[in-house]
Coordinates of C-alpha atoms and ligand atoms in Angstrom, one line a residue:
X17 CA -20.8 -6.7 21.7
X18 CA -22.1 -3.4 20.5
X19 CA -23.8 -3.0 17.2
X20 CA -21.9 -4.1 14.2
X21 CA -22.2 -2.0 11.1
X22 CA -22.5 -4.5 8.3
X23 CA -21.1 -4.0 4.9
X24 CA -22.5 -5.6 1.8
X25 CA -22.3 -4.9 -1.9
X26 CA -25.7 -3.1 -1.5
X27 CA -24.1 -0.5 0.8
X28 CA -21.3 0.3 -1.7
X29 CA -21.5 3.4 -3.8
X30 CA -18.4 2.4 -5.7
X31 CA -16.9 -1.1 -5.6
X32 CA -14.1 -1.0 -3.1
X33 CA -10.5 -1.7 -4.2
X34 CA -10.2 -4.2 -1.4
X35 CA -13.0 -6.7 -1.9
X36 CA -11.9 -9.7 0.1
X37 CA -9.8 -8.9 3.1
X38 CA -8.6 -12.4 4.0
X39 CA -7.7 -13.3 0.4
X40 CA -5.8 -10.0 -0.1
X41 CA -3.8 -10.7 3.1
X42 CA -3.1 -14.2 2.0
X43 CA -1.5 -13.2 -1.3
X44 CA -0.1 -9.9 -0.3
X45 CA 3.5 -9.1 -1.3
X46 CA 5.3 -5.7 -1.0
X47 CA 7.4 -6.7 -4.1
X48 CA 4.2 -6.8 -6.2
X49 CA 3.0 -3.5 -4.8
X50 CA 6.2 -2.0 -5.9
X51 CA 5.3 -3.0 -9.5
X52 CA 2.2 -0.8 -9.3
X53 CA 4.5 2.2 -8.9
X54 CA 6.7 3.7 -11.6
X55 CA 10.2 4.1 -10.3
X56 CA 12.6 6.7 -11.7
X57 CA 13.4 6.6 -15.4
X58 CA 16.4 4.4 -16.4
X59 CA 16.2 2.4 -13.2
X60 CA 17.5 5.2 -11.1
X61 CA 15.5 4.1 -8.0
X62 CA 12.4 5.3 -6.3
X63 CA 11.5 8.9 -5.3
X64 CA 8.4 9.9 -3.6
X65 CA 8.0 13.1 -5.6
X66 CA 8.3 11.3 -8.9
X67 CA 5.5 8.9 -7.9
X68 CA 3.4 11.8 -6.6
X69 CA 3.9 14.2 -9.4
X70 CA 6.1 13.6 -12.4
X71 CA 4.8 10.2 -13.4
X72 CA 1.3 11.6 -13.9
X73 CA 2.6 14.3 -16.2
X74 CA 3.8 11.6 -18.6
X75 CA 0.3 10.3 -19.0
X76 CA -3.4 11.2 -19.2
X77 CA -3.4 12.8 -15.7
X78 CA -1.1 15.6 -16.8
X79 CA -3.8 18.3 -16.7
X80 CA -5.9 16.7 -14.0
X81 CA -6.4 18.9 -10.9
X82 CA -3.8 17.8 -8.3
X83 CA -4.3 20.4 -5.6
X84 CA -7.1 22.8 -5.0
X85 CA -6.1 25.3 -2.4
X86 CA -8.8 27.2 -0.5
X87 CA -7.5 30.4 1.1
X88 CA -8.8 31.7 4.4
X89 CA -10.1 34.8 2.6
X90 CA -11.9 33.0 -0.1
X91 CA -9.2 32.9 -2.7
X92 CA -8.9 29.6 -4.7
X93 CA -5.7 28.4 -6.4
X94 CA -5.7 25.3 -8.6
X95 CA -2.6 23.3 -9.5
X96 CA -2.7 20.6 -12.1
X97 CA -0.1 17.8 -12.1
X98 CA 1.7 19.7 -14.8
X99 CA 1.8 22.9 -12.8
X100 CA 2.9 21.1 -9.7
X101 CA 5.7 19.5 -11.6
X102 CA 7.0 22.9 -12.8
X103 CA 6.7 24.6 -9.3
X104 CA 8.4 21.7 -7.5
X105 CA 11.1 21.6 -10.2
X106 CA 11.7 25.3 -9.6
X107 CA 12.0 24.7 -5.9
X108 CA 14.4 21.9 -6.4
X109 CA 16.5 24.2 -8.6
X110 CA 16.4 26.9 -5.9
X111 CA 17.8 24.4 -3.4
X112 CA 20.5 23.4 -5.9
X113 CA 21.5 27.1 -6.4
X114 CA 21.8 27.6 -2.7
X115 CA 24.1 24.6 -2.4
X116 CA 21.6 22.4 -0.6
X117 CA 22.3 18.8 -1.5
X118 CA 21.2 15.3 -0.9
X119 CA 20.5 14.6 2.8
X120 CA 20.4 18.3 3.8
X121 CA 17.4 19.2 5.9
X122 CA 14.8 21.6 4.6
X123 CA 12.2 22.6 7.2
X124 CA 8.9 24.2 6.6
X125 CA 7.2 26.4 9.2
X126 CA 4.0 27.7 7.7
X127 CA 0.2 27.4 7.8
X128 CA -1.3 25.4 4.9
X129 CA -0.1 27.7 2.2
X130 CA 0.7 26.5 -1.4
X131 CA 4.4 27.0 -0.9
X132 CA 4.4 24.4 1.8
X133 CA 3.3 21.7 -0.7
X134 CA 5.8 22.9 -3.3
X135 CA 8.6 22.9 -0.7
X136 CA 7.8 19.3 0.3
X137 CA 7.8 18.0 -3.3
X138 CA 10.7 20.1 -4.5
X139 CA 12.8 19.0 -1.5
X140 CA 12.1 15.4 -2.1
X141 CA 13.0 15.8 -5.8
X142 CA 16.3 17.3 -4.7
X143 CA 16.9 14.2 -2.4
X144 CA 17.1 16.6 0.5
X145 CA 15.1 15.9 3.6
X146 CA 11.7 17.5 4.2
X147 CA 11.0 18.3 7.8
X148 CA 7.5 19.8 8.5
X149 CA 6.9 21.9 11.6
X150 CA 3.5 22.9 13.1
X151 CA 2.9 26.6 12.8
X152 CA 1.3 26.8 16.3
X153 CA 4.6 25.7 18.0
X154 CA 6.4 28.4 20.0
X155 CA 10.1 29.2 19.8
X156 CA 11.2 26.6 22.3
X157 CA 9.7 23.5 20.5
X158 CA 10.9 25.0 17.2
X159 CA 14.5 25.4 18.6
X160 CA 14.5 21.8 19.8
X161 CA 13.4 20.5 16.4
X162 CA 15.5 22.8 14.1
X163 CA 18.5 22.2 16.3
X164 CA 18.2 18.4 16.6
X165 CA 17.2 18.1 13.0
X166 CA 20.3 20.0 11.7
X167 CA 18.2 22.5 9.8
X168 CA 20.0 24.1 6.9
X169 CA 17.0 25.8 5.3
X170 CA 13.7 27.0 6.6
X171 CA 10.8 27.9 4.4
X172 CA 8.4 30.2 6.3
X173 CA 6.5 33.5 6.2
X174 CA 7.7 36.9 7.3
X175 CA 5.5 37.0 10.4
X176 CA 6.4 33.5 11.6
X177 CA 10.1 34.2 11.0
X178 CA 10.1 37.4 13.0
X179 CA 7.9 36.1 15.8
X180 CA 9.5 32.7 16.2
X181 CA 12.7 32.1 14.4
X182 CA 14.7 35.3 14.2
X183 CA 15.4 35.2 18.0
X184 CA 16.8 31.7 17.7
X185 CA 19.3 32.3 14.9
X186 CA 22.3 32.7 17.3
X187 CA 21.5 29.3 18.7
X188 CA 21.2 27.7 15.3
X189 CA 24.5 28.2 13.6
X190 CA 23.9 25.6 11.0
X191 CA 20.8 27.3 9.7
X192 CA 22.0 29.0 6.5
X193 CA 18.9 30.0 4.5
X194 CA 15.5 31.3 5.5
X195 CA 13.1 31.4 2.5
X196 CA 10.2 33.7 3.0
X197 CA 7.1 32.8 1.0
X198 CA 5.5 36.3 1.2
X199 CA 8.2 38.9 0.7
X200 CA 9.5 40.3 -2.6
X201 CA 13.0 41.3 -1.6
X202 CA 15.8 39.7 0.3
X203 CA 16.3 40.9 3.8
X204 CA 20.0 40.0 4.5
X205 CA 21.5 37.5 6.9
X206 CA 20.4 34.6 4.7
X207 CA 16.8 35.7 4.7
X208 CA 15.7 35.5 1.1
X209 CA 12.5 36.1 -0.9
X210 CA 11.2 32.8 -2.1
X211 CA 9.1 34.3 -4.9
X212 CA 12.2 36.0 -6.3
X213 CA 14.3 32.9 -6.1
X214 CA 11.5 30.8 -7.7
X215 CA 11.0 33.3 -10.6
X216 CA 14.7 33.0 -11.5
X217 CA 14.8 29.2 -11.3
X218 CA 14.3 26.9 -14.2
X219 CA 11.2 24.7 -14.3
X220 CA 13.2 21.8 -15.7
X221 CA 14.7 19.4 -13.3
X222 CA 15.9 15.8 -13.5
X223 CA 15.5 13.9 -10.2
X224 CA 18.8 12.4 -9.3
X225 CA 19.2 8.7 -8.5
X226 CA 17.3 7.9 -5.3
X227 CA 17.8 4.7 -3.4
X228 CA 14.5 3.6 -1.9
X229 CA 16.4 3.5 1.4
X230 CA 17.5 7.2 1.1
X231 CA 16.2 9.3 3.9
X232 CA 13.2 11.5 2.7
X233 CA 11.2 12.9 5.6
X234 CA 12.0 13.7 9.2
X235 CA 9.0 14.0 11.5
X236 CA 9.4 15.0 15.1
X237 CA 7.3 13.2 17.7
X238 CA 7.1 13.8 21.4
X239 CA 8.9 11.7 23.9
X240 CA 7.8 11.1 27.5
X241 CA 11.1 11.3 29.2
X242 CA 13.2 13.5 26.9
X243 CA 13.0 16.1 24.2
X244 CA 11.3 15.3 20.8
X245 CA 12.5 12.4 18.7
X246 CA 13.2 12.8 15.0
X247 CA 11.6 9.8 13.3
X248 CA 13.4 9.2 10.0
X249 CA 11.5 8.0 6.9
X250 CA 12.8 6.9 3.6
X251 CA 11.6 7.1 0.0
X252 CA 10.4 3.5 0.1
X253 CA 7.6 4.7 2.5
X254 CA 5.7 5.6 -0.6
X255 CA 4.7 2.0 -1.0
X256 CA 2.7 2.2 2.3
X257 CA 1.2 5.6 1.2
X258 CA 0.2 4.0 -2.0
X259 CA -1.3 0.8 -0.7
X260 CA -3.2 2.5 2.2
X261 CA -4.6 5.0 -0.3
X262 CA -5.8 2.1 -2.3
X263 CA -7.1 -0.3 0.3
X264 CA -8.0 1.9 3.3
X265 CA -8.9 5.3 1.9
X266 CA -10.2 3.5 -1.3
X267 CA -9.0 6.1 -3.8
X268 CA -10.5 5.8 -7.3
X269 CA -9.3 7.9 -10.2
X270 CA -12.1 10.6 -10.1
X271 CA -12.1 11.0 -6.3
X272 CA -11.8 14.4 -4.6
X273 CA -10.1 13.9 -1.3
X274 CA -9.8 16.1 1.7
X275 CA -7.5 15.4 4.6
X276 CA -8.0 18.0 7.3
X277 CA -4.7 17.4 9.1
X278 CA -1.9 19.9 9.0
X279 CA 1.3 18.8 7.3
X280 CA 3.1 19.8 10.5
X281 CA 1.9 16.4 11.8
X282 CA 2.5 13.1 10.1
X283 CA -1.1 12.6 8.9
X284 CA -0.9 15.9 7.1
X285 CA 2.2 14.9 5.1
X286 CA 1.6 11.2 4.4
X287 CA -2.1 11.7 3.6
X288 CA -2.5 15.5 3.1
X289 CA 0.2 15.5 0.5
X290 CA 1.7 12.2 -0.6
X291 CA -0.9 9.5 -0.8
X292 CA -3.6 11.3 -2.8
X293 CA -1.0 12.7 -5.3
X294 CA 0.5 9.2 -5.7
X295 CA -2.9 8.1 -6.8
X296 CA -3.3 11.0 -9.2
X297 CA -6.5 12.3 -7.6
X298 CA -7.6 15.8 -6.6
X299 CA -6.4 16.9 -3.1
X300 CA -8.3 19.7 -1.3
X301 CA -6.2 21.9 1.0
X302 CA -8.0 24.3 3.3
X303 CA -5.9 27.0 4.8
X304 CA -8.4 27.9 7.5
X305 CA -8.9 26.4 10.9
X306 CA -11.9 24.3 12.0
X307 CA -15.2 25.9 11.4
X308 CA -18.2 23.7 11.2
X309 CA -20.2 25.6 8.6
X310 CA -17.1 26.2 6.5
X311 CA -16.2 22.5 6.6
X312 CA -19.7 21.3 5.6
X313 CA -19.7 23.9 2.8
X314 CA -16.3 22.6 1.6
X315 CA -17.6 19.1 1.5
X316 CA -20.6 20.3 -0.5
X317 CA -19.0 22.8 -2.9
X318 CA -15.8 20.9 -3.6
X319 CA -17.8 17.7 -4.0
X320 CA -15.5 15.9 -1.7
X321 CA -15.9 12.1 -2.1
X322 CA -13.5 10.9 0.6
X323 CA -12.9 12.7 3.8
X324 CA -10.1 12.0 6.3
X325 CA -10.4 13.8 9.6
X326 CA -9.9 13.4 13.4
X327 CA -12.0 12.5 16.4
X328 CA -11.7 16.0 18.0
X329 CA -13.1 17.6 14.9
X330 CA -15.9 14.9 14.7
X331 CA -16.8 15.5 18.4
X332 CA -16.9 19.3 17.7
X333 CA -19.3 18.7 14.8
X334 CA -21.4 16.4 17.0
X335 CA -21.9 19.2 19.5
X336 CA -23.2 21.6 16.9
X337 CA -26.8 22.1 16.4
X338 CA -26.5 21.7 12.6
X339 CA -28.4 19.1 10.5
X340 CA -25.8 18.9 7.8
X341 CA -27.7 16.8 5.3
X342 CA -30.7 19.2 5.4
X343 CA -28.6 22.3 4.9
X344 CA -25.9 20.9 2.6
X345 CA -25.8 18.6 -0.3
X346 CA -23.3 16.0 0.8
X347 CA -24.4 13.4 -1.8
X348 CA -20.9 13.2 -3.3
X349 CA -19.4 12.0 0.0
X350 CA -18.9 8.3 0.0
X351 CA -16.3 7.5 2.7
X352 CA -15.3 9.1 6.0
X353 CA -12.1 8.1 7.8
X354 CA -10.7 9.2 11.1
X355 CA -7.3 8.9 12.9
X356 CA -5.2 10.2 15.7
X357 CA -7.1 9.5 18.9
X358 CA -9.7 7.0 20.1
X359 CA -12.9 7.4 18.1
X360 CA -15.9 6.9 20.4
X361 CA -18.4 4.3 19.2
X362 CA -21.0 7.1 19.4
X363 CA -19.1 9.0 16.8
X364 CA -19.1 6.1 14.4
X365 CA -22.8 5.8 14.8
X366 CA -23.4 9.5 14.7
X367 CA -21.8 9.5 11.2
X368 CA -24.2 6.8 10.1
X369 CA -27.2 8.6 11.5
X370 CA -26.4 12.2 10.7
X371 CA -24.2 12.0 7.6
X372 CA -25.6 8.7 6.3
X373 CA -22.1 7.2 6.4
X374 CA -20.2 5.4 9.2
X375 CA -16.8 6.8 10.2
X376 CA -13.9 4.4 9.5
X377 CA -11.4 4.6 12.3
X378 CA -7.8 3.7 11.6
X379 CA -4.6 3.6 13.7
X380 CA -1.0 4.5 13.1
X381 CA 1.7 6.8 14.4
X382 CA 4.6 8.9 13.3
X383 CA 7.0 6.0 13.6
X384 CA 4.9 3.7 11.3
X385 CA 4.7 6.4 8.5
X386 CA 1.4 5.2 7.3
X387 CA -1.9 3.5 8.3
X388 CA -1.3 0.1 10.0
X389 CA -4.7 -0.9 11.4
X390 CA -7.9 0.1 9.8
X391 CA -11.6 -0.3 9.0
X392 CA -12.1 -0.9 5.3
X393 CA -15.0 0.0 3.1
X394 CA -15.8 -3.7 2.4
X395 CA -15.4 -5.0 6.0
X396 CA -17.9 -4.8 8.8
X397 CA -17.2 -2.1 11.4
X398 CA -17.3 -2.8 15.1
X399 CA -17.8 0.8 16.5
X400 CA -15.0 1.6 18.9
X401 CA -12.5 -0.7 17.3
X402 CA -9.5 0.5 15.2
X403 CA -10.1 -2.4 12.8
X404 CA -7.9 -5.0 11.3
X405 CA -4.2 -4.9 10.3
X406 CA -3.4 -3.7 6.8
X407 CA -2.6 -6.6 4.4
X408 CA 1.2 -7.0 4.7
X409 CA 1.2 -6.0 8.3
X410 CA 1.5 -8.4 11.2
X411 CA 0.1 -6.8 14.4
X412 CA -0.1 -8.5 17.8
X413 CA -0.7 -8.0 21.5
X414 CA 2.4 -8.9 23.4
X415 CA 3.5 -9.1 27.0
X416 CA 7.0 -8.2 28.0
X417 CA 8.8 -11.0 29.8
X418 CA 12.1 -9.2 30.3
X419 CA 14.2 -6.6 28.5
X420 CA 14.8 -8.8 25.5
X421 CA 11.8 -11.0 25.2
X422 CA 8.0 -10.8 24.7
X423 CA 5.3 -13.4 24.4
X424 CA 2.5 -13.0 22.0
X425 CA -0.9 -13.1 23.7
X426 CA -3.2 -15.6 21.9
X427 CA -6.3 -15.3 24.1
X428 CA -8.8 -12.7 22.8
X429 CA -9.6 -9.7 24.9
X430 CA -6.4 -9.6 26.9
X431 CA -4.8 -6.2 27.3
X432 CA -1.1 -5.8 26.4
X433 CA 1.4 -3.9 24.3
X434 CA 0.4 -3.3 20.7
X435 CA 3.3 -4.6 18.6
X436 CA 4.1 -4.8 14.9
X437 CA 6.4 -7.1 13.1
X438 CA 9.2 -4.9 11.7
X439 CA 9.9 -4.6 8.0
X440 CA 7.1 -2.6 6.3
X441 CA 8.3 0.0 3.9
X442 CA 7.3 3.1 5.9
X443 CA 8.7 2.0 9.2
X444 CA 11.0 4.6 10.7
X445 CA 14.6 3.8 10.1
X446 CA 16.0 5.7 13.1
X447 CA 15.5 8.3 15.7
X448 CA 17.9 10.9 14.5
X449 CA 21.1 11.0 16.6
X450 CA 19.5 8.6 19.2
X451 CA 20.2 5.0 18.3
X452 CA 19.7 3.9 21.9
X453 CA 16.2 5.2 22.0
X454 CA 15.5 3.6 18.6
X455 CA 16.8 0.2 19.6
X456 CA 14.7 0.2 22.8
X457 CA 11.5 0.2 20.7
X458 CA 12.3 -3.3 19.3
X459 CA 11.9 -6.2 21.7
X460 CA 12.0 -9.9 20.9
X461 CA 11.6 -9.3 17.1
X462 CA 8.6 -6.9 17.5
X463 CA 8.3 -3.1 17.3
X464 CA 6.6 -2.0 20.5
X465 CA 4.3 0.9 19.6
X466 CA 3.9 2.4 23.1
X467 CA 0.1 1.9 22.9
X468 CA -1.9 -0.6 25.0
X469 CA -4.6 -2.5 23.1
X470 CA -6.7 -5.7 23.0
X471 CA -7.5 -8.0 20.1
X472 CA -10.9 -9.8 19.9
X473 CA -11.5 -13.3 18.6
X474 CA -12.0 -12.1 15.0
X475 CA -8.8 -10.1 14.9
X476 CA -10.2 -6.6 15.5
X477 CA -7.9 -4.4 17.5
X478 CA -9.3 -2.2 20.3
X479 CA -7.3 0.8 21.7
X480 CA -6.9 0.8 25.5
X481 CA -4.5 3.7 26.2
X482 CA -0.9 4.8 26.0
X483 CA 1.7 2.8 27.9
X484 CA 3.5 6.0 28.8
X485 CA 2.7 9.6 29.9
X486 CA 2.4 11.1 26.4
X487 CA -0.5 13.5 26.1
X488 CA -2.9 13.5 23.1
X489 CA -4.6 16.9 22.9
X490 CA -6.7 17.7 19.8
X491 CA -5.0 14.7 18.2
X492 CA -1.5 16.2 18.7
X493 CA 1.1 14.5 20.8
X494 CA 2.6 16.5 23.6
X495 CA 5.5 15.3 25.7
X496 CA 5.1 16.3 29.3
X497 CA 8.9 16.7 29.7
X498 CA 9.0 19.5 27.2
X499 CA 6.2 21.4 29.0
X500 CA 7.8 20.8 32.4
X501 CA 11.2 22.1 31.2
X502 CA 9.6 25.3 29.9
X503 CA 7.7 26.0 33.1
X504 CA 10.8 25.4 35.2
X505 CA 12.5 28.3 33.3
X506 CA 10.2 30.7 35.1
X507 CA 12.0 32.2 38.2
X508 CA 9.1 31.4 40.5
X509 CA 8.9 27.7 39.6
X510 CA 10.7 25.0 41.5
X511 CA 9.3 22.0 39.8
X512 CA 6.5 21.0 37.4
X513 CA 4.6 17.8 36.7
X514 CA 2.5 17.7 33.6
X515 CA -0.4 15.3 32.7
X516 CA -3.2 14.9 30.2
X517 CA -6.6 15.6 31.8
X518 CA -9.5 13.9 30.0
X519 CA -11.6 16.3 28.1
X520 CA -14.9 15.4 26.3
X521 CA -14.0 17.2 23.1
X522 CA -10.2 17.5 22.7
X523 CA -9.4 14.1 24.2
X524 CA -7.0 15.4 26.8
X525 CA -6.0 18.9 27.9
X526 CA -2.5 19.7 29.1
X527 CA -2.5 20.3 32.9
X528 CA 0.5 21.3 34.9
X529 CA 1.1 20.9 38.6
X530 CA 3.6 23.5 39.8
X531 CA 5.6 23.7 43.0
X532 CA 7.0 27.2 43.7
X533 CA 10.4 28.2 45.0
X534 CA 10.7 28.9 48.7
X535 CA 9.2 32.3 49.6
X536 CA 7.0 32.5 46.5
X537 CA 3.3 32.6 47.3
X538 CA 0.8 31.0 45.0
X539 CA -1.8 33.4 43.6
X540 CA -4.2 33.7 40.7
X541 CA -2.0 36.4 39.2
X542 CA 1.0 34.1 39.2
X543 CA -1.0 31.3 37.7
X544 CA -2.1 33.6 34.8
X545 CA 1.5 34.8 34.5
X546 CA 2.7 31.2 34.2
X547 CA 0.0 30.3 31.7
X548 CA 1.1 33.3 29.5
X549 CA 4.8 32.5 30.0
X550 CA 4.4 28.9 28.9
X551 CA 2.2 29.9 25.9
X552 CA 4.8 32.4 24.7
X553 CA 7.6 29.8 24.9
X554 CA 5.7 26.7 23.7
X555 CA 3.0 28.0 21.5
X556 CA -0.7 27.2 21.8
X557 CA -0.4 23.6 20.5
X558 CA 1.8 22.6 23.4
X559 CA 1.3 25.0 26.4
X560 CA -0.7 23.9 29.4
X561 CA -4.4 25.1 29.6
X562 CA -4.6 24.6 33.4
X563 CA -2.0 25.1 36.1
X564 CA -2.5 24.0 39.7
X565 CA -0.1 24.9 42.5
X566 CA 1.1 22.0 44.7
X567 CA 3.3 21.9 47.8
X568 CA 5.6 19.0 46.6
X569 CA 5.3 16.9 43.5
X570 CA 5.1 13.1 44.2
X571 CA 8.3 11.5 43.2
X572 CA 9.9 8.2 43.1
X573 CA 12.9 7.5 45.4
X574 CA 15.1 8.0 42.4
X575 CA 13.6 11.5 41.9
X576 CA 11.3 10.9 38.9
X577 CA 8.0 12.8 39.0
X578 CA 5.2 10.3 39.4
X579 CA 2.9 11.7 36.7
X580 CA 0.6 8.7 37.0
X581 CA 0.0 9.5 40.6
X582 CA -0.8 13.1 39.8
X583 CA -3.3 11.9 37.2
X584 CA -4.9 9.3 39.5
X585 CA -5.3 12.0 42.2
X586 CA -6.7 14.5 39.6
X587 CA -9.3 11.9 38.5
X588 CA -10.0 10.5 42.0
X589 CA -8.8 7.1 40.9
X590 CA -7.0 4.5 43.0
X591 CA -3.4 5.5 43.5
X592 CA -1.9 2.1 42.7
X593 CA 1.5 0.8 43.8
X594 CA 3.1 3.5 45.9
X595 CA 6.1 1.5 47.0
X596 CA 8.5 3.6 45.1
X597 CA 7.1 6.9 46.3
X598 CA 9.5 9.2 48.1
X599 CA 8.3 9.6 51.7
X600 CA 8.9 13.3 52.0
X601 CA 6.0 14.0 49.6
Ligands
AMP148 P1 1.3 10.5 16.3 O1 2.6 9.9 16.2 O2 1.4 12.0 16.7 O3 0.6 10.4 15.0 O4 0.4 9.8 17.4 C1 0.3 8.4 17.4 C2 -0.5 8.0 18.5 O5 -1.9 8.5 18.5 C3 -0.7 6.5 18.6 O6 0.4 5.9 19.2 C4 -1.9 6.4 19.5 O7 -1.6 6.6 20.9 C5 -2.8 7.6 19.0 N1 -3.7 7.1 18.0 C6 -3.6 7.2 16.6 N2 -4.6 6.7 16.0 C7 -5.5 6.3 17.0 C8 -6.7 5.6 17.0 N3 -7.4 5.3 15.8 N4 -7.3 5.2 18.1 C9 -6.6 5.5 19.3 N5 -5.4 6.1 19.4 C10 -4.9 6.5 18.2

């Protein structure tokens, strides 16, 4: 085995919340965790926004800094818990005035601007559903998500609205209100000035009764065979956000936390908004994109104590010729965590060597709503491993025997499907409007995650790969079908097959193989045109970075594109079982 990073009380800067992993697992109960939260006054249920904001305002945390927002241009805005309560109350009242009720979907399409955080919390207070979108999506992915998610309201900016949503309005008849965060006057056709609405709204609001099982957040995630799936989360998910904040991220009252993920993705909402606020700590939000010097200076100047980031960012930092601890005072930093893609063992060790702290990898996904497998501050790290299941979570490697049965693999080191025992609070409750797809995820009493993994003799889980064709690029999931469908809308394209091509920095890049219609000749000009066409439709987060022309795409006899074969050929790997390959290829 590779080097183990040993943990002992000598290595702790602050005593971790989780001191004894085995003992905590043995006595863990979700009912007891619930008692550490507040609940709505007069027994009116459990609401994420109450736990994240209002409950702190009743006590000594009232004037504690909740969010420090760092603008791209150097502007800084501070929100105490008291301010955050007022702003989110106003937003909840704005929704009420617009006739937006419990269960209605409120989408946010914006960069990391303060209104995004206020929209999230105000929507949850109103018991409407918060649905974040990534601002680098193009019109087509946005249309899919807004349409499937039954969007009634979108909070966005003037530029994003004009560029990406205005042209979709005819196809989105249920979209009633567009709230622009950066205009002072209404623009007609349901396009309203958010500042104007906010200034006319009361800052008093009483959160209505919220059942812990009420739907709270809708997160879209990419599928391999179809369009994106809307994973539904409920207010009870806050128990997972809370306990992972306590045991994994190890929040202590004076911590300053920075999660670099965008709230358009699940990490950015569960941990870039909810978990730190539930713990009443200070949450740093940086509006700007990755920039190594900027990031190190944020760690220094904001005295970040806990940092949650992603392997792509860490690999980019590793490639820079910067000696961070010589140039920056990072002495306040005590924990680094990473999620979203496999974290190379070298990166864990780089952290130890260059930043003086190992990087703690953890694993979870949109459907799980919160961290499920993790490396903990008090537990030895095996670099390259995702760690051990969260107390309260049962994880296993299983083999499918048939459509309804699995067997749990007991021998260590055997590869299989990574599965979780259903029932944790932040487990997704459905794929919106797609029960069949939801039910397919559960086999023989286990939730099958779609990842392949191994478990060693000591219970550490090791990621092997995806069991499907989903692409992970810069930590973001991209469904090949979505990209193929967009390319096929170009008049020159007959068919497209899309794969993830391994990349040393961003994990995988999106590569498309395109076969052209009869009579169309491949050329560099056409390739560039297709790259631009896809980028315009899909946005930079999803569009292919490489396009290769191909005569015919390899297909199964039933007509499915064999993406695995495209990938094997791209990488010069064995082609595997070709018995289902259509012979005309
Ligand atoms: P998402 O639903 O977009 O958050 O993506 C979840 C997927 O990202 C998982 O199913 C994994 O394939 C991958 N993933 C997340 N965390 C890790 C990790 N620590 N190591 C390897 N893969 C990861």
